[in-house]
Short mmCIF file of C-alpha atoms in Angstrom, two decimals:
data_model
loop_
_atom_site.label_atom_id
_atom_site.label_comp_id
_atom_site.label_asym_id
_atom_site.label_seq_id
_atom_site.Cartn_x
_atom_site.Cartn_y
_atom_site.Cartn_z
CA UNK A 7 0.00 0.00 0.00
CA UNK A 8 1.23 3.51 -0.82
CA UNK A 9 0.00 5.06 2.44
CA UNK A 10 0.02 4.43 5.64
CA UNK A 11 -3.83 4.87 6.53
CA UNK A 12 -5.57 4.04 3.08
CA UNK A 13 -8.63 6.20 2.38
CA UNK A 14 -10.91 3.66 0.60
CA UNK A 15 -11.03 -0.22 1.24
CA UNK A 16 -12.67 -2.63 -0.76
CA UNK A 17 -14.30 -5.26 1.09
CA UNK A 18 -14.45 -9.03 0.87
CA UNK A 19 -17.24 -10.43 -1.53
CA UNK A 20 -17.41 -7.78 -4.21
CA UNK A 21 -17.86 -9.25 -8.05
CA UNK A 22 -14.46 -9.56 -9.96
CA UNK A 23 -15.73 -6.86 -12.48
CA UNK A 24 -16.77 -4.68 -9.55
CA UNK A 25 -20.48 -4.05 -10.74
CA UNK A 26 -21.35 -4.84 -7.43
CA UNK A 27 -19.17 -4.12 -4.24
CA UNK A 28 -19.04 -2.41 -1.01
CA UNK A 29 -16.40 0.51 -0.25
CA UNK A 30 -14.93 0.90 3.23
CA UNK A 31 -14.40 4.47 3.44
CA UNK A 32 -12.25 6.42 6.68
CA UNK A 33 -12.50 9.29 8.39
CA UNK A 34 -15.88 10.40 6.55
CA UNK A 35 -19.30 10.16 8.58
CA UNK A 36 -23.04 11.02 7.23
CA UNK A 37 -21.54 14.66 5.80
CA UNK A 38 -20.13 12.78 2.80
CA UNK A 39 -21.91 9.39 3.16
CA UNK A 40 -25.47 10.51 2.59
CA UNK A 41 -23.88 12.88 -0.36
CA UNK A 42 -22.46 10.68 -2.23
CA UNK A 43 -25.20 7.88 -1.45
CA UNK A 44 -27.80 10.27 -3.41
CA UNK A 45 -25.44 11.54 -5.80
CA UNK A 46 -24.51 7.65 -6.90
CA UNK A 47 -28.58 6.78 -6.72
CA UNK A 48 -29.30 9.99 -9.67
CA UNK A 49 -27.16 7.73 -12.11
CA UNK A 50 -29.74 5.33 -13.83
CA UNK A 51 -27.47 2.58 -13.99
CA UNK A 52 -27.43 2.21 -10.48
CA UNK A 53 -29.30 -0.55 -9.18
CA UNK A 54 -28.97 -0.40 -5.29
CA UNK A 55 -26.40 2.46 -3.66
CA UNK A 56 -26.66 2.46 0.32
CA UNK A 57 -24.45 3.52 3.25
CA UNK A 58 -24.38 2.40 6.89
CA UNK A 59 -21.66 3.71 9.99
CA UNK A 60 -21.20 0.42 11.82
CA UNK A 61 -20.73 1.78 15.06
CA UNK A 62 -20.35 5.80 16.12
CA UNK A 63 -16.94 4.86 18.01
CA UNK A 64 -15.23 3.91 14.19
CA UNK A 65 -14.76 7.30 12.33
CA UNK A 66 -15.87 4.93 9.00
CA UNK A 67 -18.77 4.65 6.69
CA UNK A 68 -19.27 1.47 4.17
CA UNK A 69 -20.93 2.51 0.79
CA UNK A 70 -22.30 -0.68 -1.18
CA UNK A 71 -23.31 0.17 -4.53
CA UNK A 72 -24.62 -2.38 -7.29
CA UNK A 73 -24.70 -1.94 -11.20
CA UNK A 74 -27.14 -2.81 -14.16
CA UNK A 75 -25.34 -4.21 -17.10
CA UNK A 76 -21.79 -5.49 -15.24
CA UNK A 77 -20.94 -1.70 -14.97
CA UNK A 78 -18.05 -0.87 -12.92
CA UNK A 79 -19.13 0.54 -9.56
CA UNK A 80 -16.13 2.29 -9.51
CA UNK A 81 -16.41 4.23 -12.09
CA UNK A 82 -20.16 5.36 -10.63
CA UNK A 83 -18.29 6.32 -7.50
CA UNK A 84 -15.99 8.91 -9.54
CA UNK A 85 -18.79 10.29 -11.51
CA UNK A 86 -20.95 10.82 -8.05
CA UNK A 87 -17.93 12.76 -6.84
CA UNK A 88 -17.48 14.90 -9.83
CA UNK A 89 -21.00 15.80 -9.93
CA UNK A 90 -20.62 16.64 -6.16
CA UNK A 91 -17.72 18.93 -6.92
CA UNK A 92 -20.33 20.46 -9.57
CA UNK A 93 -23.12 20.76 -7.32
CA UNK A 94 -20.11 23.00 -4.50
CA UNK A 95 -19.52 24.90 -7.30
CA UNK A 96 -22.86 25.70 -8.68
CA UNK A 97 -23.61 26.73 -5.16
CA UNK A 98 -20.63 28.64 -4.46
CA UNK A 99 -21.26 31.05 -7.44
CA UNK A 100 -25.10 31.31 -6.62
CA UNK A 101 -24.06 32.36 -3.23
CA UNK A 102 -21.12 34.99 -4.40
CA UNK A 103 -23.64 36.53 -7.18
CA UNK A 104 -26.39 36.84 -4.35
CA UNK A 105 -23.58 38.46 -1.97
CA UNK A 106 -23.01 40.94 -4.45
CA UNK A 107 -26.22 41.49 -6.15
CA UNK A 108 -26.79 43.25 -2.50
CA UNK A 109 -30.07 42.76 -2.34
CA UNK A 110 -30.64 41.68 1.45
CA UNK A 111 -31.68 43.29 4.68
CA UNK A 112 -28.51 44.67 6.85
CA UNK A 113 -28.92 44.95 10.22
CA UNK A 114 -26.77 45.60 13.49
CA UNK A 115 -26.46 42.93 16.23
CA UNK A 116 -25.26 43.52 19.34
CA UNK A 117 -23.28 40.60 21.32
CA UNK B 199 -41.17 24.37 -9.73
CA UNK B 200 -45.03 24.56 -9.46
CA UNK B 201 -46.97 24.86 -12.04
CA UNK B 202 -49.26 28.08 -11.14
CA UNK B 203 -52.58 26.12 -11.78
CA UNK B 204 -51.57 24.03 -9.04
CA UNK B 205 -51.77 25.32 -5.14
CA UNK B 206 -52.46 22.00 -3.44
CA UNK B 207 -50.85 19.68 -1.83
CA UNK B 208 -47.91 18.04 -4.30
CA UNK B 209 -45.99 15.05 -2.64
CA UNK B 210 -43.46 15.03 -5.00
CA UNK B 211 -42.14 18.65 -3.52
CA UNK B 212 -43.95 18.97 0.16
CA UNK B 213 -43.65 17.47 3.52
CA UNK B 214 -46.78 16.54 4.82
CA UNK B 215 -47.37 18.46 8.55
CA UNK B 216 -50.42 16.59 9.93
CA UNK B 217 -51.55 16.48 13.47
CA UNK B 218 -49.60 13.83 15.21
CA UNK B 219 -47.21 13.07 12.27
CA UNK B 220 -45.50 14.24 9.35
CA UNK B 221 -45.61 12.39 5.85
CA UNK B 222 -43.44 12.44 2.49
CA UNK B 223 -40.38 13.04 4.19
CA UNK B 224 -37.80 11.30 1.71
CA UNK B 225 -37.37 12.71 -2.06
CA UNK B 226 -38.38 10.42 -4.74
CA UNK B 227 -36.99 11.96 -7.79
CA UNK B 228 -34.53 8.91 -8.55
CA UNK B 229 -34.43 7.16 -11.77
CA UNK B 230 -36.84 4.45 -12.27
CA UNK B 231 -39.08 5.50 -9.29
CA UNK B 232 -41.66 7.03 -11.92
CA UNK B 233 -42.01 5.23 -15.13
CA UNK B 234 -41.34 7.13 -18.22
CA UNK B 235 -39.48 10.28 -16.39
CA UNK B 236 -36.28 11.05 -16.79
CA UNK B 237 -34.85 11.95 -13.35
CA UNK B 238 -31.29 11.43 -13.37
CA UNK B 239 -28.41 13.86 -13.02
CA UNK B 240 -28.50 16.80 -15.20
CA UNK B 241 -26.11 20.12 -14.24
CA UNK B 242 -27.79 22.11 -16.44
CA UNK B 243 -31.36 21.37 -15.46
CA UNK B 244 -30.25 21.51 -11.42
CA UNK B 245 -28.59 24.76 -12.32
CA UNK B 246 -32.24 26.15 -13.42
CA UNK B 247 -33.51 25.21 -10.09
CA UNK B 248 -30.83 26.14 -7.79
CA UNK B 249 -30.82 29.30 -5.94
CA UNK B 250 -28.67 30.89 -3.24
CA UNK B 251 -30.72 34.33 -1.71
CA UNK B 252 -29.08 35.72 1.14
CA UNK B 253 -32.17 37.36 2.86
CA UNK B 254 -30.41 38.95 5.85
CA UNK B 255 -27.00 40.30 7.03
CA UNK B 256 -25.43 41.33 10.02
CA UNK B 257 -22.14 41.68 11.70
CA UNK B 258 -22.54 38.10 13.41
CA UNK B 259 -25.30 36.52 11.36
CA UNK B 260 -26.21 35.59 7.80
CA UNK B 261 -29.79 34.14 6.72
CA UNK B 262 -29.88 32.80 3.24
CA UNK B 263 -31.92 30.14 1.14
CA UNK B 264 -30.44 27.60 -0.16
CA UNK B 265 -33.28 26.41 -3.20
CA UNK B 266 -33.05 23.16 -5.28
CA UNK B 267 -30.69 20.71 -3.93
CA UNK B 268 -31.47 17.66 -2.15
CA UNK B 269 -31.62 17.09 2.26
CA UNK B 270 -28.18 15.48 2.06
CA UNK B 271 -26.76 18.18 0.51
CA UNK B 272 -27.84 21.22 2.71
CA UNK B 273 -26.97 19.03 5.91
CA UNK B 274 -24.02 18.13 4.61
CA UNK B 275 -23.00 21.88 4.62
CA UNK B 276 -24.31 23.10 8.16
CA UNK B 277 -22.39 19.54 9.61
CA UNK B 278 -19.11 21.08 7.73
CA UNK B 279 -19.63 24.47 9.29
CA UNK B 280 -20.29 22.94 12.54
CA UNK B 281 -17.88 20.55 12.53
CA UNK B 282 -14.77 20.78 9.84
CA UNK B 283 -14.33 24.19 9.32
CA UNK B 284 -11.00 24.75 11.01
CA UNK B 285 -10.20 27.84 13.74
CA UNK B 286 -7.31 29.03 16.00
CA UNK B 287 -7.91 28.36 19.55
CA UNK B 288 -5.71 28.09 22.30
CA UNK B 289 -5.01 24.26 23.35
CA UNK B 290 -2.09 23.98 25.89
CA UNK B 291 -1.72 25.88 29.09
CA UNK B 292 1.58 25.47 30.75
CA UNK B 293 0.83 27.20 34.59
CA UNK B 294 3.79 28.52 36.51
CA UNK B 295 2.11 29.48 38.99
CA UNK B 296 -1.85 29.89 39.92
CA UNK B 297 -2.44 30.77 43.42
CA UNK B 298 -6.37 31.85 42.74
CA UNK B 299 -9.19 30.11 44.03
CA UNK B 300 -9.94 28.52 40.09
CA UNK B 301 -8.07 25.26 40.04
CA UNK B 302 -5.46 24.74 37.09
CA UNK B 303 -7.91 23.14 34.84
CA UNK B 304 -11.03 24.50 35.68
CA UNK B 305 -9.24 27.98 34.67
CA UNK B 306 -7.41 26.59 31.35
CA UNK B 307 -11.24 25.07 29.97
CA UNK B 308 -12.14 29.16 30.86
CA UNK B 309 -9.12 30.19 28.60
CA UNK B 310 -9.33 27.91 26.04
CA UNK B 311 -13.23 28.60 25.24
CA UNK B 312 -12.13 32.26 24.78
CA UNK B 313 -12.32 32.68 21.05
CA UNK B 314 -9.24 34.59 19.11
CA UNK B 315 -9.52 36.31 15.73
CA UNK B 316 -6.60 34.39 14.26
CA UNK B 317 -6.70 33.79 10.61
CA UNK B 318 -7.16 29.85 10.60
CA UNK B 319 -5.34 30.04 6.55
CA UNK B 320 -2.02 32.08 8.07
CA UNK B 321 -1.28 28.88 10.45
CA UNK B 322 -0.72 24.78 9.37
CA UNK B 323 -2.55 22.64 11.05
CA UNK B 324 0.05 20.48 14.08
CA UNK B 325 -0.51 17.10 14.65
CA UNK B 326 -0.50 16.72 18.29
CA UNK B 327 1.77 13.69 18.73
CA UNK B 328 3.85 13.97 16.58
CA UNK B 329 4.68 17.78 15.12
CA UNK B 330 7.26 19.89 16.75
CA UNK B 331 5.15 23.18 18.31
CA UNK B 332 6.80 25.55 15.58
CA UNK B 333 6.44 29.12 14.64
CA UNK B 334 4.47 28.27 11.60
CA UNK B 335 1.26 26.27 13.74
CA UNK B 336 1.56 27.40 17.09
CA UNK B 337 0.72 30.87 18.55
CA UNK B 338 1.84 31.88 22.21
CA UNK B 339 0.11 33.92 25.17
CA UNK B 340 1.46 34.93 28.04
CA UNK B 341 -1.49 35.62 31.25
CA UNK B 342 0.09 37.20 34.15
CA UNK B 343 -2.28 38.57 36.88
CA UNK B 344 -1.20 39.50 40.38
CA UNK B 345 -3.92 41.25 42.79
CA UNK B 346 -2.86 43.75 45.17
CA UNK B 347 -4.56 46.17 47.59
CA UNK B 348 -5.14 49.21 46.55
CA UNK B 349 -3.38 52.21 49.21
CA UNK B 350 -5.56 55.04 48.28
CA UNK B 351 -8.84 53.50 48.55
CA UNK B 352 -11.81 54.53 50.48
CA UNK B 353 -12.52 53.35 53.57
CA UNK B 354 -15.90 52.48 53.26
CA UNK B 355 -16.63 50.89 49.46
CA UNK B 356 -16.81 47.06 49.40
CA UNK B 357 -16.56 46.95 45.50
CA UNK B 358 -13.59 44.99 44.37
CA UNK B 359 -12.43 47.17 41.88
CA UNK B 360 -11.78 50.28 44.05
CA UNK B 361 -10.67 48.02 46.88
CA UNK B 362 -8.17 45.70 44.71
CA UNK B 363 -5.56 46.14 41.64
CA UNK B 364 -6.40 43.32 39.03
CA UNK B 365 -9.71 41.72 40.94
CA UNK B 366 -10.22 40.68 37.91
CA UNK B 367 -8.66 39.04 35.69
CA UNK B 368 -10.00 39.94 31.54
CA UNK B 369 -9.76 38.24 28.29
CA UNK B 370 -7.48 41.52 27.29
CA UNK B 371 -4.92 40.37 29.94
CA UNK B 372 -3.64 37.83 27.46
CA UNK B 373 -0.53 39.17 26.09
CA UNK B 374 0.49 37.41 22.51
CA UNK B 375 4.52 36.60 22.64
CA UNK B 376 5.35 36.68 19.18
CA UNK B 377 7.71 33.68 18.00
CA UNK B 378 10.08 33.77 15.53
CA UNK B 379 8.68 35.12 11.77
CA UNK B 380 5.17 36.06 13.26
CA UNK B 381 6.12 39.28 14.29
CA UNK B 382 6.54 39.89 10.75
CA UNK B 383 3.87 37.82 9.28
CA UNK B 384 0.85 38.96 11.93
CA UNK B 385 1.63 42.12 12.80
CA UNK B 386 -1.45 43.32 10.38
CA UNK B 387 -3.75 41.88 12.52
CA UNK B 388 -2.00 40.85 16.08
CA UNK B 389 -3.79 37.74 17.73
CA UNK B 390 -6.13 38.58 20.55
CA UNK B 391 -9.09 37.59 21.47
CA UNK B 392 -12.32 39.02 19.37
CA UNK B 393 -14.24 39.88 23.20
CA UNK B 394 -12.08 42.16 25.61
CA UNK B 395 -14.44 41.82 28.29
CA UNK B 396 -15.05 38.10 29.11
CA UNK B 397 -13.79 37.50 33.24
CA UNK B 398 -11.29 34.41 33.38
CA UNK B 399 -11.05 34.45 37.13
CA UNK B 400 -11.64 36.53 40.11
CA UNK B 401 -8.41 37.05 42.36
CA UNK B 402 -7.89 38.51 45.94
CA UNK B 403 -4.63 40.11 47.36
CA UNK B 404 -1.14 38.11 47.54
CA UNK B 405 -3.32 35.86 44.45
CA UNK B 406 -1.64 35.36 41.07
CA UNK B 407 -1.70 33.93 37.82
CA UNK B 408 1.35 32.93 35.70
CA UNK B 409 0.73 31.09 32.70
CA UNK B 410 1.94 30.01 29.25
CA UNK B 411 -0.63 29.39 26.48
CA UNK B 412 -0.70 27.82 23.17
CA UNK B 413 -2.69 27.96 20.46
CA UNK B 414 -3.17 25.83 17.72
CA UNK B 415 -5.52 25.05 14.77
CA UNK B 416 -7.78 22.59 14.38
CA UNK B 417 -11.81 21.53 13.71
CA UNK B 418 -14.91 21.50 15.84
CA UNK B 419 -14.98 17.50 15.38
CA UNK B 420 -11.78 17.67 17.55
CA UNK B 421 -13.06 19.77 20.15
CA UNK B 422 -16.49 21.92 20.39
CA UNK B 423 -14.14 25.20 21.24
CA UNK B 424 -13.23 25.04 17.62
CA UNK B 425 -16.54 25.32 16.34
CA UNK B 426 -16.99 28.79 13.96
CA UNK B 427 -20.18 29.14 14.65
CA UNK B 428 -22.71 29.77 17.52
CA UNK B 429 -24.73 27.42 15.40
CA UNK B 430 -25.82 26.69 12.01
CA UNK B 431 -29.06 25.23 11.60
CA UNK B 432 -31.45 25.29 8.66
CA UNK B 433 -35.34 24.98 8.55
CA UNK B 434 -37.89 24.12 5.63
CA UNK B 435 -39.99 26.45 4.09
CA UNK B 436 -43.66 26.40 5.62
CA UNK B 437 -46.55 26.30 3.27
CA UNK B 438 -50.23 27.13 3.98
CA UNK B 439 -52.55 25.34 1.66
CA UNK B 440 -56.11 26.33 1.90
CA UNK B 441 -58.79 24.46 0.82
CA UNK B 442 -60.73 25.79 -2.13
CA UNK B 443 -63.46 23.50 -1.80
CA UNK B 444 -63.94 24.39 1.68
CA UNK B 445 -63.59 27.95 2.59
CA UNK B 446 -62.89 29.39 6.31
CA UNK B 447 -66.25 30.69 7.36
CA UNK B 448 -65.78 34.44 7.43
CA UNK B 449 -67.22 35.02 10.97
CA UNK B 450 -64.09 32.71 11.93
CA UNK B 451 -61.41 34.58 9.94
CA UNK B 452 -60.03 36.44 12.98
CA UNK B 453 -59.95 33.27 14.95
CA UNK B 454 -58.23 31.41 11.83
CA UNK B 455 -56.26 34.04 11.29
CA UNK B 456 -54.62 34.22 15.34
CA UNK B 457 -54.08 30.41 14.96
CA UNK B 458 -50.72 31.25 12.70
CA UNK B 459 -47.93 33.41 13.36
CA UNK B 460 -48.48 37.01 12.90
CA UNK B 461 -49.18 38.48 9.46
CA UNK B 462 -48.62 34.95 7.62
CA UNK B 463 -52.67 35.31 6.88
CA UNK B 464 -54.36 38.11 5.52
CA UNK B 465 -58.17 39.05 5.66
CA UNK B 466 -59.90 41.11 2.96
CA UNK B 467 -61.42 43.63 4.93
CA UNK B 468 -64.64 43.52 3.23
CA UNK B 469 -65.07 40.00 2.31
CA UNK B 470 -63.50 38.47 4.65
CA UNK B 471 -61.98 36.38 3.18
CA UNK B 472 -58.26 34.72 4.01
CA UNK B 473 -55.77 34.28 1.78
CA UNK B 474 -52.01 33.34 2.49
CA UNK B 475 -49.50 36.03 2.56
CA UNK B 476 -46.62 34.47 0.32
CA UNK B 477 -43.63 36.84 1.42
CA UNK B 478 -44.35 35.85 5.20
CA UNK B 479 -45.15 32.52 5.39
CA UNK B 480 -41.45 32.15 5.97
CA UNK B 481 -42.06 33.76 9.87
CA UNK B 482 -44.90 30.55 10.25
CA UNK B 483 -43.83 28.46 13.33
CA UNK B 484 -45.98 25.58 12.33
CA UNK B 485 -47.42 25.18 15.70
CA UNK B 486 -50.04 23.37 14.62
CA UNK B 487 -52.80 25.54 16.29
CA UNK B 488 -54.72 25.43 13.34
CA UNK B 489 -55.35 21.47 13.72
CA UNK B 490 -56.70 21.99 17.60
CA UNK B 491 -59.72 23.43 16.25
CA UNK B 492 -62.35 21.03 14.87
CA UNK B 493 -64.27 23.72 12.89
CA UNK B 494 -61.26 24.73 10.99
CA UNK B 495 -61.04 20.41 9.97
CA UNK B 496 -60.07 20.49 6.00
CA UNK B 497 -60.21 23.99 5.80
CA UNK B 498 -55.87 24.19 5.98
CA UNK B 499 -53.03 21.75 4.86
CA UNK B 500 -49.98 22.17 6.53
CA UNK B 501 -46.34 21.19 4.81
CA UNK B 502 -42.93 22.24 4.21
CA UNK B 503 -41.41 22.72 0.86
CA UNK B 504 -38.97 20.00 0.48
CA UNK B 505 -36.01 21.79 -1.13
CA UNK B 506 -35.85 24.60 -0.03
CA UNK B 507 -33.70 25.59 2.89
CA UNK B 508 -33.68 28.74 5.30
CA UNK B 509 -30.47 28.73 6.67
CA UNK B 510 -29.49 31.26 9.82
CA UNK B 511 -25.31 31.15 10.42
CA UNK B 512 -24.78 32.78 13.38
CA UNK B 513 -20.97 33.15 13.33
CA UNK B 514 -18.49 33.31 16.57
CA UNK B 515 -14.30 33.90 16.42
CA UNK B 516 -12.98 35.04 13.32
CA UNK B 517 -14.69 34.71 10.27
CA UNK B 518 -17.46 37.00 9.29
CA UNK B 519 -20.65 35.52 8.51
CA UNK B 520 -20.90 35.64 4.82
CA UNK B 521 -17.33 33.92 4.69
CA UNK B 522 -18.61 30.94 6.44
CA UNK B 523 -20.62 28.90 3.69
CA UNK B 524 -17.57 29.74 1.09
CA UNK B 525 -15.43 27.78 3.91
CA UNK B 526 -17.92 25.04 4.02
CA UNK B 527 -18.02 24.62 0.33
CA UNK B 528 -14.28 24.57 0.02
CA UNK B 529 -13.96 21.76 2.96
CA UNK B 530 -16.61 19.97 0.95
CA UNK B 531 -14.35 20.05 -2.43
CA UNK B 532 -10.96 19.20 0.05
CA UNK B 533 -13.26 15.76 0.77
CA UNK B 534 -14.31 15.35 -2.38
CA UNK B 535 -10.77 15.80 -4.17
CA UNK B 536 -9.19 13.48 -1.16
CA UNK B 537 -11.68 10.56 -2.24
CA UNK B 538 -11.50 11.17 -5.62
CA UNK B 539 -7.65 10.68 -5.47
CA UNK B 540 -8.35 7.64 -3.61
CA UNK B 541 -10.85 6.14 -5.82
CA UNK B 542 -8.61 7.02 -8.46
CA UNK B 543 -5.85 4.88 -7.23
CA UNK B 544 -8.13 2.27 -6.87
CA UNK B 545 -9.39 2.28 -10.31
CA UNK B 546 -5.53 2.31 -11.26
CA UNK B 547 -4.67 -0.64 -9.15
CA UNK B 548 -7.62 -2.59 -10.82
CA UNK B 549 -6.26 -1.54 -14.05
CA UNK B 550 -2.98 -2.74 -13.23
CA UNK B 551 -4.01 -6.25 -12.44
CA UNK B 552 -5.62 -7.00 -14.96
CA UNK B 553 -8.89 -8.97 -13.41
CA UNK B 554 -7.41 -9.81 -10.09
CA UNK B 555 -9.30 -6.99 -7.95
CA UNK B 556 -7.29 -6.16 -4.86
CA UNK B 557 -9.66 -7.52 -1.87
CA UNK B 558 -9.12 -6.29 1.96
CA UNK B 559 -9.51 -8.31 4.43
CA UNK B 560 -13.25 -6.96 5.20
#
């Protein structure tokens, strides 16, 4: 292994072609896991995409996802998190235009 | 987006608020869940949908709508800002001496929860086992408090501070020791802590404090003092759906009308009649008032608009509230890039073997 703490695992059981298989993922929790579970469940040729946290004390999720048509789920994986990166950015330049479009209510708070 | 013909109830965009329950909770537009639509992943068409309106602004709060994405998307954003979205906040406390009546560690939680207006970008992160404390991720603070009698004061006051030098001991009493290049590098904007005022410990004469503090960065998920904001939370948009086949009596419209927040319903003043005030039904609580009332029975639908999200940041320490959601969205791209470089190796590893998959022992 390259690094010392690997990021993704992939567990015992999956298909040799990977169409279906189940990722061990580390130090992510529900922020990422229930992304990229509905992110992986918008591509059509996705027949089953879940995600569970065994047990709060492990800082890991597991992602299974299973494929139509011996797809790779792999390759579903990368395109969820490319979308996801499009979705951040979408957002990001809604948000700047809306900061400086201006049009919002200022107010003073006192702490 | 609603068609205009149609004001009812749409399960396919609300949240059903009923009595004793709520219903359609979970999105269904996934592929293959209704026959013949197309709803798989599209940028362009979730592009047309999505909208970011920042409603209000202040110095320590920002209220915007987040419009068109899906549950998992907004939550993942308020659990980054509550939890990954990294500040500066003092960690170690080496005492030399502490002769007040706060013990040691009672008085370095006090210190520690003080927040500092630190740039978290200017200073690398320190692994606590194993990094060397260095100028480049540690910042040092110096708290040195000694109370002594006052000789000039009047005989008959009992208040502490015209009795006693340094009663009490302030957030402004901690004195940043710059180390090596940071004298250079922060002297824009020297590290204190954003709230003068905030009392550390109360001291008596011959008391003192002598300590040495550091300050590191790091994420709320490490410790709640870490946490940028006071909180982030996000609600659903409330939506009033009257019944056109069965009107509110118009001797009842007051009494319908005190049964939501105020100025979510309007009467005509002639008529009597109730409509729903669009721009307010954002203020509805949804207490449910409306559903205690057996004459009002079919006359209202409660729900929530599925997608869309009313955020309120309320921001604490350094950043300024509009800055925080651009720091959540970049944490969410550092996560997404990480895996992606992962998942990426994988692929090339299962490349590189030909049809011999790596397994782990799961």
């Amino acid at each position: 292994m390259a690094e010392i703490t690997q990021k993704i695992k992939i567990m015992k059981g999956a298909a040799p072609d990977l169409s279906a298989a189940t990722y061990q993922i580390f130090d992510e929790s529900h922020t990422m896991g229930n992304a990229l579970r509905w992110m992986i469940m918008k591509n059509p040729k996705v027949e089953f995409c879940g995600y569970s946290v065994p047990h709060p004390s492990e800082n890991l999720i597991q992602l299974r996802i299973q494929m139509y048509d011996g797809l790779s789920s792999l390759d579903a994986l990368l395109a969820a998190l490319s979308n996801l990166d499009d979705v951040c950015d979408s957002v990001e330049e809604k948000y700047r235009a809306s900061l400086a479009g201006g049009q919002y209510q200022r107010w003073e708070e006192k702490s | 987006m609603a068609l205009p013909s149609t004001n009812g109830f749409d399960p396919r965009r609300h949240v059903g608020v009923h009595a004793e329950r709520v219903s359609h909770v979970s999105s269904t537009d996934f592929p293959g869940h209704y026959p013949g639509e197309d709803h798989s992943w599209n940028l362009a068409k979730f592009q047309e949908k999505l909208a970011v309106n920042v409603e209000r602004l202040s110095n320590r709060s920002i209220d915007f709508d987040l419009i068109g994405v899906d549950a998992s998307i907004a939550n993942a954003f308020r659990r980054i800002l509550i939890a990954e979205v990294p500040t500066v906040c003092i960690e170690r406390a080496y005492v030399w001496d502490n002769t007040s009546v706060i013990v040691d560690e009672v008085l370095s939680l006090r210190i520690a929860l003080v927040p500092l207006n630190v740039d978290p970008a200017l200073l690398d992160f320190k692994d606590p086992q194993n990094d060397q404390a260095t100028d480049r991720n540690t910042l040092v603070f110096r708290l040195r408090a000694a109370c002594q009698r006052r000789k000039n004061a009047p005989k008959d006051t009992t208040d502490p501070t015209k009795l006693f030098v340094n009663s009490e001991v302030l957030s402004s009493q901690l004195e940043w020791m710059p180390q090596g290049e940071q004298a250079t590098v922060l002297a824009s904007c020297p590290p204190a802590p954003t709230n003068p005022n905030i009392v550390l410990a109360k001291l008596r004469p011959g008391q003192e404090i002598d300590m040495e503090l550091h300050a590191i960065k790091s994420v709320g998920k490490d410790h709640a003092k870490f946490c940028p904001v006071a909180t982030a939370s996000y609600r659903l948009l409330p939506k009033i759906i009257l019944n056109p086949q069965k009107p509110v009596p118009p001797d009842l419209a007051e009494k319908f009308q005190k049964c939501f927040s105020p100025g979510v319903i309007r009467i005509h003043p002639r008529t009597k009649e109730v409509t729903v005030d669009e721009k307010s039904a954002r203020f509805e609580s949804m207490s449910r008032e409306v559903y205690r009332h057996p004459e009002f029975e079919g006359c209202v639908q409660l729900a929530r608009v599925r997608d869309h999200f009313l955020f309120n940041i309320e921001s604490e320490g350094f950043y300024p509230p509009e800055r925080l959601l651009h720091e959540a969205v970049s944490v969410m791209r550092t996560k997404i890039a990480a895996l992606r470089r992962a998942a990426e190796a994988l692929l090339d590893d299962s490349r590189g073997r030909a049809e011999d998959v790596e397994m782990a022992e799961g």
